[in-house]
Coordinates of C-alpha atoms in Angstrom, one line a residue:
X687 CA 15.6 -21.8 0.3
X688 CA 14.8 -24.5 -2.2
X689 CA 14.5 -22.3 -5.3
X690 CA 14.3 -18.8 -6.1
X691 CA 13.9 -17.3 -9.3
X692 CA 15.4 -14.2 -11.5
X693 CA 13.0 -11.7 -9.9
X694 CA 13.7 -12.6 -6.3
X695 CA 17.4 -12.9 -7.0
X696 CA 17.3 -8.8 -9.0
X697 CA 14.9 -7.7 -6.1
X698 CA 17.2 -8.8 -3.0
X699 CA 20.7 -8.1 -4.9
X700 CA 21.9 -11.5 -5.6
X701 CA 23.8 -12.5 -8.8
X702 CA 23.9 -16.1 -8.3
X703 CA 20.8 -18.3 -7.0
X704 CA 23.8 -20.4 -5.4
X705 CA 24.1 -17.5 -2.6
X706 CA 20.1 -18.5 -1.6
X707 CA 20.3 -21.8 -2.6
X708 CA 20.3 -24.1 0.8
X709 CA 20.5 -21.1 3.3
X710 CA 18.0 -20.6 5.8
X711 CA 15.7 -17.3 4.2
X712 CA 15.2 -16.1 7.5
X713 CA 18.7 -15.1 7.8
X714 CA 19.1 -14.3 4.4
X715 CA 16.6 -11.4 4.1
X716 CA 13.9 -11.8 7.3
X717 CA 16.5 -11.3 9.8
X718 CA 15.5 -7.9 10.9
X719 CA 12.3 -5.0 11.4
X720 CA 11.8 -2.2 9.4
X721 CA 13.8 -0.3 12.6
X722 CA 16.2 -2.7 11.9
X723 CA 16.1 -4.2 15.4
X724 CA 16.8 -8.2 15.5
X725 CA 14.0 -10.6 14.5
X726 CA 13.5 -13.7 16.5
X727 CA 13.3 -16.3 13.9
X728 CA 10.6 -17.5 16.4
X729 CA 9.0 -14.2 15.2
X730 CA 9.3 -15.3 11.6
X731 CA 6.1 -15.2 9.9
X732 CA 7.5 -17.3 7.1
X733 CA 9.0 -19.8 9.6
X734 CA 5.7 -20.0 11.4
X735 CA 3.7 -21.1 8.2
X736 CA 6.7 -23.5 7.5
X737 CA 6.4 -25.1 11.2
X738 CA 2.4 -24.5 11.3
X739 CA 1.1 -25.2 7.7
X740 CA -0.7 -21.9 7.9
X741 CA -0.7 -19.9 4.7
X742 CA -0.4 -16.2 5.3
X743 CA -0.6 -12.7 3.7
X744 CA 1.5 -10.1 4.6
X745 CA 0.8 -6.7 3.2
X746 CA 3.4 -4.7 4.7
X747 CA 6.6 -6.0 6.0
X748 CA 10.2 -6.0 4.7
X749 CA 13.0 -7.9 3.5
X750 CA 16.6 -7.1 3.7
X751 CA 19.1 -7.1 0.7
X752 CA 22.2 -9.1 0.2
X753 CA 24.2 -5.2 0.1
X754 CA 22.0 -4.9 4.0
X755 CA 19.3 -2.5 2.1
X756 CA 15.8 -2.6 3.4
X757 CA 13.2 -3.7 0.6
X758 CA 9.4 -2.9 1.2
X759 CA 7.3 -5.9 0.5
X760 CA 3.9 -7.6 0.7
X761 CA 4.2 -11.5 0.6
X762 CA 1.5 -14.3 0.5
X763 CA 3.2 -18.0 2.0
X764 CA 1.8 -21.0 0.7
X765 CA 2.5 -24.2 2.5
X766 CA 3.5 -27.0 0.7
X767 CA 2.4 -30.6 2.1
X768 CA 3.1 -33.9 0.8
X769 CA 1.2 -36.8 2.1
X770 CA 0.1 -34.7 5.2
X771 CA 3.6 -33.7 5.8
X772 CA 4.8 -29.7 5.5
X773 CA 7.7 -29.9 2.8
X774 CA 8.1 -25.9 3.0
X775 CA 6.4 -22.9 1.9
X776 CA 5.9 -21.3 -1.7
X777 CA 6.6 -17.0 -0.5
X778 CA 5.7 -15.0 -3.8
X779 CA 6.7 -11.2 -2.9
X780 CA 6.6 -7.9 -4.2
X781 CA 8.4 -4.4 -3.9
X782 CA 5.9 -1.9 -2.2
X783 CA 8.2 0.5 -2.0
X784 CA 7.0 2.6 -4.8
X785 CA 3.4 2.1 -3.2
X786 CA 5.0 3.6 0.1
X787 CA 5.8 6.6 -1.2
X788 CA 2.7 6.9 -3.2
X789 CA 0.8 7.0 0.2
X790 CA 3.3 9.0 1.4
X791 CA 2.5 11.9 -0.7
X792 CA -1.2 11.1 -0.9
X793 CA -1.3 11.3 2.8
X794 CA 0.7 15.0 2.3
X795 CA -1.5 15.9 -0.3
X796 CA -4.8 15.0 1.9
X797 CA -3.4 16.9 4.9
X798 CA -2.9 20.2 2.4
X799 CA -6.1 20.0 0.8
X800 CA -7.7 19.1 4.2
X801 CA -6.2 22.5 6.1
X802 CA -6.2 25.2 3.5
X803 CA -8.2 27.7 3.8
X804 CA -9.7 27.8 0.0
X805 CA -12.6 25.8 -0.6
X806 CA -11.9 22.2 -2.3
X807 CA -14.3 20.3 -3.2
X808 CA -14.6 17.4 -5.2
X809 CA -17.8 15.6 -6.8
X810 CA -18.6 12.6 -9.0
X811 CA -19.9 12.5 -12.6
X812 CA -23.5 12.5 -11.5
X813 CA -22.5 15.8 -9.4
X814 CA -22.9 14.4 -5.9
X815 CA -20.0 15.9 -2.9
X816 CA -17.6 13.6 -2.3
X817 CA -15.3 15.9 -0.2
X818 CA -15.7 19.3 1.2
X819 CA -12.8 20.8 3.4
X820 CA -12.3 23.1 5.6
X821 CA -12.3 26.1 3.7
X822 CA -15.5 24.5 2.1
X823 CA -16.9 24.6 5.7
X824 CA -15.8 28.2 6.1
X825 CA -17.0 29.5 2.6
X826 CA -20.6 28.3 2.1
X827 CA -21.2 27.5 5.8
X828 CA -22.0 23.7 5.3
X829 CA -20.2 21.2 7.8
X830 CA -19.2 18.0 6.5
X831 CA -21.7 16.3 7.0
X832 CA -24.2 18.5 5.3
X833 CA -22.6 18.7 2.2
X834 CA -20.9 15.5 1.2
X835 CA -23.7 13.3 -0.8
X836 CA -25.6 16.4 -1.8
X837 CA -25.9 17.8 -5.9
X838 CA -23.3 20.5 -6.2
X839 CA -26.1 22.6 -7.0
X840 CA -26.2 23.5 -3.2
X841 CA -22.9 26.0 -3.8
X842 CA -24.0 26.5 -7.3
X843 CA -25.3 30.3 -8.3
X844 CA -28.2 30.6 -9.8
X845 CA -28.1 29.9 -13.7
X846 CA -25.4 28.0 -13.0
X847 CA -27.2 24.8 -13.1
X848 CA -27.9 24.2 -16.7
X849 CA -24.3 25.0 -17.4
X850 CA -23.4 22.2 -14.8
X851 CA -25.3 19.7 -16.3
X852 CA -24.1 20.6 -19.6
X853 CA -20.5 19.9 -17.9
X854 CA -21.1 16.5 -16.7
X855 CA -22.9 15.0 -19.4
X856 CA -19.7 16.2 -21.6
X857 CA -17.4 14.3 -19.0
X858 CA -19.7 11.4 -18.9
X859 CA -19.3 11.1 -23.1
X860 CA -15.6 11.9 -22.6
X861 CA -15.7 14.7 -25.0

């Protein structure tokens, strides 16, 4: 590590750049999986661009902490060359563990919306199906594939379809 800056230093738990500074980064923070099982540093992505010149995007990896916490990241590594010759590697990183979670719960939420029996249903402002669960299946008898990139007025009762249009033209003008 030839620099680092205040961000990397608050993200990994380091006070002083000094404790980076002139260590190897593999064993500062790539040192381990996310089961936090050993990683070769021959399996060192970031070592492998370094030795190869091969940039490289990583969206979903990890980094361990100077306190030995794991830290969700995504990381882009640019070599850098002079005169033909690899110098080192620019890695710019971020925390995805907020993102994580976010699927997380989205993948939750998906899987409740997905199994109950009600009827969910969800369209876009020019009232075309984009989604139609199970109990949608169940409740009007469409599969899937019937429903999903039809008007809503398929499940609508009659009279209903003025009303609907009425609806969407107020979302479209955000009123």
């Amino acid at each position: 590590c030839t620099y680092c800056n205040a961000s990397c230093l608050r993200l990994l738990g380091y006070r002083e750049a000094a404790e980076l500074l002139d260590h190897p980064i593999h064993e500062r923070i790539h040192y381990r999986q996310r089961d936090g099982s050993e990683r070769l540093s021959s399996e060192c992505q970031i070592n492998r661009a370094c030795r190869t010149g091969e940039g490289l995007y990583v969206e979903d990896d990890v980094f361990w902490r100077k306190d030995g916490s794991r830290l969700d990241v995504e990381y882009r590594i640019s070599p850098i060359r002079e005169g033909g010759e690899i110098k080192g590697a620019v890695v710019s990183f971020s925390d995805t563990t907020v993102r994580r979670e976010e699927n997380v719960h989205r993948n939750r939420l998906a899987h409740l919306v997905e199994c109950s029996f009600d009827a969910i249903i969800s369209k876009d402002l020019d009232g075309r199906i984009t989604s139609w669960n199970r109990g949608a299946c169940e409740v009007y008898g469409y599969d899937v594939e019937e429903a999903v990139g039809q008007s809503i007025s398929l499940i609508l009762p009659g009279g209903k379809h003025e009303e609907e249009s009425e609806i969407i033209a107020a979302v479209k003008a955000g009123v």
